[in-house]
Structures are given as structure tokens and as C-alpha cells.
Amino acid sequence: MGDHTSLSLSDDEVDRIFRALADATRRDIVRRTLTEEITVSALAAAYQMSFAAVQKHVSVLESAGLVNKNPQGRERLVRGNPDTLRKAQLLLDQYEELWRRRIDRLDALLAGDPNGDPAGGPPEDPATPGSP
Amino acid sequence: MGDHTSLSLSDDEVDRIFRALADATRRDIVRRTLTEEITVSALAAAYQMSFAAVQKHVSVLESAGLVNKNPQGRERLVRGNPDTLRKAQLLLDQYEELWRRRIDRLDALLAGDPNGDPAGGPPEDPATPGSP
DNA sequence: TGGATATACAACCGTATGGTTGTACGTTAG
DNA sequence: CTAACGTACAACCATACGGTTGTATATCCA
């Protein structure tokens, strides 16, 4: 499917990444293949499901760009792709940053700085979770 | 459902977190509610789907612990929960760390340190992506 | 060459998901 | 008090998902 080389992630690509990570077996496959290159059969032997099922999981991970399949004779060596993982990390970092900015605004409000909330609503509940 | 207060995340909890994040609308809700507390109706007005659909999305996010619903009169104020986001970040950090350790082992091998790969396979493809 | 191995892929099945509409209930405003 | 509002929830539908089995194709080994 896609080539997963773009720097800006489309909604669809992010969907696939997180969806792929939303399954324990697939997360385990990612973990394993980040540490060692391993064939699909060797992977399949590790789980209590059919070979085809594991094949599908690998396929989902590959579509998300989380692993690469490297043909080697009749085998396919599966290797985790840390670049895509970093993309996901970046996404979460951005959310974290959004939250940090909100807290900064609230702090500015509490400090009396009248520039924190241009909308001019009344000061909200001052239960600032400083370091939860 | 769960209380999302545990420090160690169960597979099920991680499943829910990533699945909740695997939808563009839900990611947008997380972004918005990290920045401002907002009612479900106000959220619903922002998307081209029924109120009930948005309600379901919020419910999925709440089950994952990504947002909290704060009853205020007849309204429900939705607020993003950065703690759960941090849990997901931690997960991805661990994967990243796994990969880093593998690279370290390969580097040790290339440096002649005979302690890098106890299995003793031949040196793998030396295309070490040092800082991609 | 022939047989075993590794993978690919299609078809099928039960269940989950994302959406809809409709109904019910508590809360606020007039 | 009544009407409008905000929410909850059930029922339903189409499609996607995770699993199975079966079949086909390519590669290795003896």
C-alpha cells in the first residue's frame, strides 16, 4: 500500500499506526522484530494461533509501516521500523505540548497576568494540577 | 468500567488506549479537550455527525481513560487526561529503547567486542542507521 | 525430479465498530 | 408548570476485524 516515507502524517496513516498498535499480539511482534530480524514462521511458532493469522497481523503492521518484510529466499525476514514508532511518539508529544500550553495559560491567569485568556471568561476552577 | 489508576498497564488497557487513538475524530476530541473543557453538545456541533455518534466517541475515549466527563448541571464537561497520554508515550519509549539496545549490540559486534551476540550468528547487514 | 518448507491469498464466520434514528429522563429557562 | 435543552441509551445496519481452513506458488534439500 502506501510508502510511509512522508514527513507529514495523514489522518489515514495515523489511524493505521495506532490501530496496528491496538492489539497485544501485534505489539509483541513489534517488540520482537525491533530486537531481532525473524521470519514469519518463526514468529507464528510463538503464538497460539494459525500461521495465517500471524501473517495477517504482520500484514497489518506492514501496512502501518511499523515493520518491513525483507525477502530472503523463500523466507520473509520481518524487521521492526523505529521510524514509524517515532512518528507516533511525535504525535503524542504534540498532545502533551497542547496540554502544557493550557496549564501555562492557567498559571498566567492565576499570576494576575491579564493576557492569559483573551476570551475574558471568569477565572476557572483554580484546582491547578501542578505536578500530578 | 476500569478506573485507569494503575501504574502497570494491562494489555487490555493498552488496547483501549491505542484503539481510541486510532480514529481522527477521537484524536481531535482529545486535542480540543486537552486545551479547553467543553460540553458534549459543543463538541458534537464541531463534527458532521449525529450527537449520539460523538457521544459514543467520547465514551470510547473515557473507557480508555483519555478523557474525563465532569457533570455540571445537565451538562457534561469533557476534559482530556494527559496522564493516560503519558502512559502511551512511555510504551512507545520502551519500544524505542528496545531498538536502541539492538543497535548498541550491533555496534559492539562491529567494534570487535565478542560479547554482543551470544547466539553467534554471522554479522548482519552493517547498514547501521546511526542517527536517521 | 520430488517432497518438504515458507509464504501468499481467498473464502468464510462470529463479533466488534462506527454510524444512524428514536425514546426517555434530568435540568434549566420563561 | 411547561417547553426547550443536554444527555443517556437502546435498537438497528453496514462494514471492518480477528480468527479459521483450504488451496496455490515459490524455494530449498535430498
Tab-separated table of C-alpha atoms (C1' of nucleotides) in Angstrom:
chain	number	residue	atom	x	y	z
A	1	MET	CA	0.000	0.000	0.000
A	2	GLY	CA	1.480	3.384	0.941
A	3	ASP	CA	5.188	4.035	1.078
A	4	HIS	CA	5.274	5.602	4.586
A	5	THR	CA	8.098	7.936	3.635
A	6	SER	CA	6.214	11.216	4.031
A	7	LEU	CA	7.192	13.526	6.827
A	8	SER	CA	3.686	14.869	7.484
A	9	LEU	CA	1.355	12.085	8.530
A	10	SER	CA	-2.102	11.854	7.008
A	11	ASP	CA	-5.042	11.024	9.228
A	12	ASP	CA	-5.269	7.689	7.496
A	13	GLU	CA	-1.662	6.859	8.207
A	14	VAL	CA	-2.029	7.747	11.876
A	15	ASP	CA	-5.206	5.679	12.006
A	16	ARG	CA	-3.304	2.664	10.713
A	17	ILE	CA	-0.389	3.143	13.095
A	18	PHE	CA	-2.492	3.345	16.237
A	19	ARG	CA	-4.894	0.642	15.060
A	20	ALA	CA	-1.943	-1.649	14.440
A	21	LEU	CA	-0.670	-0.953	17.943
A	22	ALA	CA	-4.085	-1.657	19.481
A	23	ASP	CA	-3.526	-5.417	19.612
A	24	ALA	CA	-1.331	-7.256	22.098
A	25	THR	CA	-0.075	-9.816	19.578
A	26	ARG	CA	0.935	-7.111	17.144
A	27	ARG	CA	2.661	-5.113	19.869
A	28	ASP	CA	4.585	-8.243	20.773
A	29	ILE	CA	5.581	-8.722	17.147
A	30	VAL	CA	6.816	-5.137	17.058
A	31	ARG	CA	8.848	-5.706	20.211
A	32	ARG	CA	10.418	-8.892	18.890
A	33	THR	CA	11.230	-7.554	15.460
A	34	LEU	CA	12.755	-4.406	16.885
A	35	THR	CA	15.247	-6.610	18.674
A	36	GLU	CA	15.885	-9.281	16.054
A	37	GLU	CA	15.085	-9.992	12.445
A	38	ILE	CA	12.863	-13.046	12.337
A	39	THR	CA	10.883	-14.997	9.740
A	40	VAL	CA	7.103	-15.084	9.671
A	41	SER	CA	7.057	-18.809	10.506
A	42	ALA	CA	9.355	-18.303	13.478
A	43	LEU	CA	7.019	-15.566	14.636
A	44	ALA	CA	3.966	-17.756	14.105
A	45	ALA	CA	5.506	-20.501	16.234
A	46	ALA	CA	5.495	-18.113	19.179
A	47	TYR	CA	1.735	-17.630	19.286
A	48	GLN	CA	-1.237	-19.888	19.815
A	49	MET	CA	-2.895	-19.103	16.530
A	50	SER	CA	-2.677	-20.217	12.956
A	51	PHE	CA	0.133	-19.203	10.657
A	52	ALA	CA	-2.324	-17.284	8.510
A	53	ALA	CA	-3.486	-15.256	11.499
A	54	VAL	CA	0.071	-14.207	12.324
A	55	GLN	CA	0.590	-13.473	8.652
A	56	LYS	CA	-2.370	-11.111	8.781
A	57	HIS	CA	-1.008	-9.381	11.861
A	58	VAL	CA	2.326	-8.860	10.136
A	59	SER	CA	0.463	-7.536	7.120
A	60	VAL	CA	-1.399	-5.012	9.267
A	61	LEU	CA	1.873	-3.899	10.830
A	62	GLU	CA	3.461	-3.611	7.412
A	63	SER	CA	0.567	-1.509	6.084
A	64	ALA	CA	1.077	0.791	9.031
A	65	GLY	CA	4.787	0.992	8.291
A	66	LEU	CA	5.660	-0.470	11.667
A	67	VAL	CA	7.590	-3.405	10.213
A	68	ASN	CA	9.288	-4.207	6.911
A	69	LYS	CA	9.298	-7.603	5.232
A	70	ASN	CA	12.635	-8.424	3.716
A	71	PRO	CA	12.515	-11.340	1.192
A	72	GLN	CA	15.376	-13.757	1.666
A	73	GLY	CA	14.962	-16.839	-0.460
A	74	ARG	CA	11.640	-18.405	0.392
A	75	GLU	CA	11.548	-16.656	3.742
A	76	ARG	CA	10.457	-13.167	4.711
A	77	LEU	CA	12.551	-11.564	7.378
A	78	VAL	CA	10.428	-9.219	9.453
A	79	ARG	CA	12.130	-6.217	10.984
A	80	GLY	CA	10.567	-3.518	13.143
A	81	ASN	CA	10.695	0.033	11.821
A	82	PRO	CA	11.613	2.526	14.549
A	83	ASP	CA	10.951	5.496	12.257
A	84	THR	CA	7.207	4.893	12.317
A	85	LEU	CA	7.268	4.436	16.057
A	86	ARG	CA	8.936	7.809	16.324
A	87	LYS	CA	6.143	9.324	14.262
A	88	ALA	CA	3.644	8.054	16.813
A	89	GLN	CA	5.783	9.396	19.617
A	90	LEU	CA	5.869	12.780	17.931
A	91	LEU	CA	2.076	12.775	17.748
A	92	LEU	CA	1.737	12.093	21.451
A	93	ASP	CA	4.376	14.712	22.192
A	94	GLN	CA	2.259	17.267	20.365
A	95	TYR	CA	-0.763	16.422	22.520
A	96	GLU	CA	1.373	16.694	25.626
A	97	GLU	CA	2.563	20.077	24.428
A	98	LEU	CA	-1.023	21.249	23.914
A	99	TRP	CA	-1.795	20.394	27.493
A	100	ARG	CA	1.333	22.095	28.764
A	101	ARG	CA	0.340	25.289	26.988
A	102	ARG	CA	-3.084	25.195	28.597
A	103	ILE	CA	-1.536	24.880	32.022
A	104	ASP	CA	0.787	27.741	31.228
A	105	ARG	CA	-2.203	29.901	30.324
A	106	LEU	CA	-3.967	28.997	33.556
A	107	ASP	CA	-0.832	29.729	35.542
A	108	ALA	CA	-0.531	33.099	33.847
A	109	LEU	CA	-4.131	33.823	34.804
A	110	LEU	CA	-3.538	32.936	38.424
A	111	ALA	CA	-0.413	35.074	38.459
A	112	GLY	CA	-2.578	38.064	37.567
A	113	ASP	CA	-1.290	38.351	34.027
A	114	PRO	CA	-4.398	39.590	32.187
A	115	ASN	CA	-3.173	38.201	28.870
A	116	GLY	CA	-3.773	34.530	29.558
A	117	ASP	CA	-7.372	34.229	28.320
A	118	PRO	CA	-8.357	36.724	25.617
A	119	ALA	CA	-11.943	35.441	25.701
A	120	GLY	CA	-12.253	37.057	29.110
A	121	GLY	CA	-14.273	34.387	30.873
A	122	PRO	CA	-14.321	34.300	34.668
A	123	PRO	CA	-11.317	32.556	36.257
A	124	GLU	CA	-11.991	28.838	36.130
A	125	ASP	CA	-11.736	26.352	38.966
A	126	PRO	CA	-8.302	27.062	40.404
A	127	ALA	CA	-7.553	23.405	41.142
A	128	THR	CA	-4.384	23.516	39.055
A	129	PRO	CA	-2.888	20.009	38.987
A	130	GLY	CA	0.621	21.345	39.258
A	131	SER	CA	2.554	18.065	39.076
A	132	PRO	CA	0.059	15.187	39.038
B	1	MET	CA	-15.533	0.213	33.608
B	2	GLY	CA	-11.886	0.291	34.752
B	3	ASP	CA	-10.522	3.033	36.921
B	4	HIS	CA	-7.309	3.679	34.949
B	5	THR	CA	-5.344	4.441	38.090
B	6	SER	CA	-2.929	1.500	37.947
B	7	LEU	CA	0.700	2.178	37.238
B	8	SER	CA	1.323	-1.001	35.245
B	9	LEU	CA	-0.843	-1.129	32.168
B	10	SER	CA	-2.673	-4.307	31.286
B	11	ASP	CA	-2.777	-5.451	27.675
B	12	ASP	CA	-6.464	-4.635	27.652
B	13	GLU	CA	-5.880	-1.104	28.835
B	14	VAL	CA	-3.210	-0.505	26.203
B	15	ASP	CA	-5.530	-1.982	23.587
B	16	ARG	CA	-8.204	0.515	24.537
B	17	ILE	CA	-5.832	3.472	24.560
B	18	PHE	CA	-4.396	2.820	21.115
B	19	ARG	CA	-7.721	1.841	19.607
B	20	ALA	CA	-9.247	5.046	20.957
B	21	LEU	CA	-6.441	6.988	19.314
B	22	ALA	CA	-6.918	5.176	16.002
B	23	ASP	CA	-9.702	7.499	14.856
B	24	ALA	CA	-9.271	11.031	13.553
B	25	THR	CA	-12.422	12.366	15.218
B	26	ARG	CA	-11.394	10.967	18.573
B	27	ARG	CA	-7.880	12.363	18.229
B	28	ASP	CA	-9.413	15.743	17.511
B	29	ILE	CA	-11.597	15.459	20.594
B	30	VAL	CA	-8.527	14.671	22.645
B	31	ARG	CA	-6.733	17.714	21.226
B	32	ARG	CA	-9.651	20.017	21.939
B	33	THR	CA	-10.315	18.775	25.434
B	34	LEU	CA	-6.664	18.974	26.366
B	35	THR	CA	-6.842	22.683	25.627
B	36	GLU	CA	-10.287	23.535	26.966
B	37	GLU	CA	-13.059	21.944	28.954
B	38	ILE	CA	-16.053	21.622	26.683
B	39	THR	CA	-19.530	20.073	26.803
B	40	VAL	CA	-20.506	17.072	24.714
B	41	SER	CA	-23.012	19.135	22.705
B	42	ALA	CA	-20.420	21.801	21.953
B	43	LEU	CA	-18.118	19.022	20.784
B	44	ALA	CA	-20.855	17.459	18.683
B	45	ALA	CA	-21.510	20.783	16.949
B	46	ALA	CA	-17.966	20.674	15.608
B	47	TYR	CA	-18.365	17.486	13.613
B	48	GLN	CA	-20.554	16.387	10.734
B	49	MET	CA	-22.147	13.503	12.552
B	50	SER	CA	-25.004	12.952	14.942
B	51	PHE	CA	-24.820	13.881	18.590
B	52	ALA	CA	-25.084	10.209	19.508
B	53	ALA	CA	-22.057	9.375	17.374
B	54	VAL	CA	-19.937	11.987	19.128
B	55	GLN	CA	-21.295	10.734	22.417
B	56	LYS	CA	-20.044	7.266	21.528
B	57	HIS	CA	-16.620	8.615	20.619
B	58	VAL	CA	-16.397	10.393	23.947
B	59	SER	CA	-17.463	7.177	25.644
B	60	VAL	CA	-14.677	5.249	23.902
B	61	LEU	CA	-12.161	7.872	24.966
B	62	GLU	CA	-13.483	7.768	28.502
B	63	SER	CA	-13.223	3.970	28.655
B	64	ALA	CA	-9.625	4.319	27.569
B	65	GLY	CA	-9.037	6.915	30.276
B	66	LEU	CA	-8.098	9.542	27.709
B	67	VAL	CA	-10.803	11.977	28.816
B	68	ASN	CA	-12.892	12.532	31.925
B	69	LYS	CA	-16.526	13.584	31.954
B	70	ASN	CA	-17.274	16.099	34.662
B	71	PRO	CA	-21.028	16.508	35.408
B	72	GLN	CA	-22.039	20.133	35.783
B	73	GLY	CA	-25.779	20.545	35.993
B	74	ARG	CA	-27.320	18.978	32.937
B	75	GLU	CA	-24.057	19.261	31.017
B	76	ARG	CA	-21.002	17.030	30.967
B	77	LEU	CA	-17.733	18.872	30.742
B	78	VAL	CA	-15.192	16.780	28.856
B	79	ARG	CA	-11.545	17.241	29.754
B	80	GLY	CA	-8.561	15.463	28.248
B	81	ASN	CA	-6.439	13.363	30.586
B	82	PRO	CA	-2.716	13.859	29.980
B	83	ASP	CA	-1.790	11.051	32.387
B	84	THR	CA	-3.109	8.381	30.047
B	85	LEU	CA	-1.354	10.015	27.126
B	86	ARG	CA	1.855	9.793	29.094
B	87	LYS	CA	1.259	6.083	29.607
B	88	ALA	CA	1.110	5.611	25.844
B	89	GLN	CA	4.238	7.692	25.442
B	90	LEU	CA	6.005	5.506	27.967
B	91	LEU	CA	5.030	2.423	25.986
B	92	LEU	CA	6.481	3.823	22.785
B	93	ASP	CA	9.579	4.930	24.672
B	94	GLN	CA	10.104	1.339	25.766
B	95	TYR	CA	9.943	0.132	22.167
B	96	GLU	CA	12.372	2.827	21.145
B	97	GLU	CA	14.670	1.684	23.922
B	98	LEU	CA	14.490	-1.925	22.713
B	99	TRP	CA	15.616	-0.825	19.298
B	100	ARG	CA	18.409	1.314	20.727
B	101	ARG	CA	19.736	-1.669	22.651
B	102	ARG	CA	19.763	-3.760	19.496
B	103	ILE	CA	21.777	-1.125	17.693
B	104	ASP	CA	24.143	-0.967	20.628
B	105	ARG	CA	24.667	-4.709	20.381
B	106	LEU	CA	25.357	-4.479	16.666
B	107	ASP	CA	27.748	-1.611	17.226
B	108	ALA	CA	29.567	-3.641	19.845
B	109	LEU	CA	29.833	-6.503	17.358
B	110	LEU	CA	31.253	-4.261	14.675
B	111	ALA	CA	33.687	-2.810	17.186
B	112	GLY	CA	35.060	-6.310	17.704
B	113	ASP	CA	33.559	-6.796	21.132
B	114	PRO	CA	32.761	-10.549	21.113
B	115	ASN	CA	30.044	-10.153	23.756
B	116	GLY	CA	27.394	-8.501	21.632
B	117	ASP	CA	25.547	-11.533	20.232
B	118	PRO	CA	25.824	-14.717	22.323
B	119	ALA	CA	23.954	-16.683	19.624
B	120	GLY	CA	26.991	-16.236	17.446
B	121	GLY	CA	25.311	-15.666	14.098
B	122	PRO	CA	27.280	-14.052	11.291
B	123	PRO	CA	27.474	-10.256	11.436
B	124	GLU	CA	24.240	-8.943	9.971
B	125	ASP	CA	23.792	-6.264	7.368
B	126	PRO	CA	26.036	-3.467	8.636
B	127	ALA	CA	23.753	-0.714	7.372
B	128	THR	CA	23.502	0.755	10.855
B	129	PRO	CA	21.141	3.731	10.689
B	130	GLY	CA	23.161	5.607	13.264
B	131	SER	CA	21.039	8.773	13.539
B	132	PRO	CA	18.246	8.609	10.965
C	1	DT	C1'	12.899	-34.637	-10.008
C	2	DG	C1'	10.108	-34.881	-5.946
C	3	DG	C1'	8.929	-33.747	-1.456
C	4	DA	C1'	9.074	-30.733	2.395
C	5	DT	C1'	9.024	-25.907	3.800
C	6	DA	C1'	7.658	-20.792	3.714
C	7	DT	C1'	4.706	-17.840	2.118
C	8	DA	C1'	0.510	-15.885	-0.171
C	9	DC	C1'	-4.202	-15.495	-0.668
C	10	DA	C1'	-9.201	-16.400	-0.923
C	11	DA	C1'	-13.425	-17.695	1.360
C	12	DC	C1'	-15.869	-17.969	5.305
C	13	DC	C1'	-17.625	-16.944	10.191
C	14	DG	C1'	-18.644	-14.546	14.573
C	15	DT	C1'	-18.133	-10.360	16.705
C	16	DA	C1'	-16.820	-5.504	17.172
C	17	DT	C1'	-17.074	-0.868	15.331
C	18	DG	C1'	-18.988	3.458	13.643
C	19	DG	C1'	-22.751	5.292	12.175
C	20	DT	C1'	-27.922	6.150	12.232
C	21	DT	C1'	-32.749	7.080	14.476
C	22	DG	C1'	-35.849	7.055	18.237
C	23	DT	C1'	-37.090	7.292	23.016
C	24	DA	C1'	-36.565	8.516	27.895
C	25	DC	C1'	-35.047	11.378	31.645
C	26	DG	C1'	-32.964	15.089	34.431
C	27	DT	C1'	-32.087	20.195	34.299
C	28	DT	C1'	-32.587	24.827	33.117
C	29	DA	C1'	-35.164	28.905	31.370
C	30	DG	C1'	-39.526	31.509	30.731
D	1	DC	C1'	-45.651	24.453	35.101
D	2	DT	C1'	-44.106	23.806	30.598
D	3	DA	C1'	-41.025	23.881	26.992
D	4	DA	C1'	-36.539	23.586	25.421
D	5	DC	C1'	-32.054	21.725	26.214
D	6	DG	C1'	-28.318	18.236	27.284
D	7	DT	C1'	-27.581	13.772	27.956
D	8	DA	C1'	-28.204	8.661	28.121
D	9	DC	C1'	-29.331	4.582	25.994
D	10	DA	C1'	-31.381	1.016	23.050
D	11	DA	C1'	-32.097	-0.903	18.511
D	12	DC	C1'	-30.620	-1.365	14.127
D	13	DC	C1'	-27.455	-1.539	9.921
D	14	DA	C1'	-23.241	-1.882	7.016
D	15	DT	C1'	-18.680	-2.710	7.195
D	16	DA	C1'	-14.229	-3.956	9.292
D	17	DC	C1'	-11.645	-7.121	12.166
D	18	DG	C1'	-9.556	-11.363	14.022
D	19	DG	C1'	-9.692	-15.756	13.524
D	20	DT	C1'	-10.238	-20.208	10.886
D	21	DT	C1'	-9.450	-23.642	6.814
D	22	DG	C1'	-8.143	-24.662	2.290
D	23	DT	C1'	-5.552	-24.063	-1.906
D	24	DA	C1'	-1.791	-22.289	-4.764
D	25	DT	C1'	3.009	-20.900	-5.628
D	26	DA	C1'	7.874	-20.485	-4.889
D	27	DT	C1'	12.088	-22.178	-2.861
D	28	DC	C1'	15.180	-25.368	-0.769
D	29	DC	C1'	17.082	-30.074	0.004
D	30	DA	C1'	17.970	-34.923	-0.822
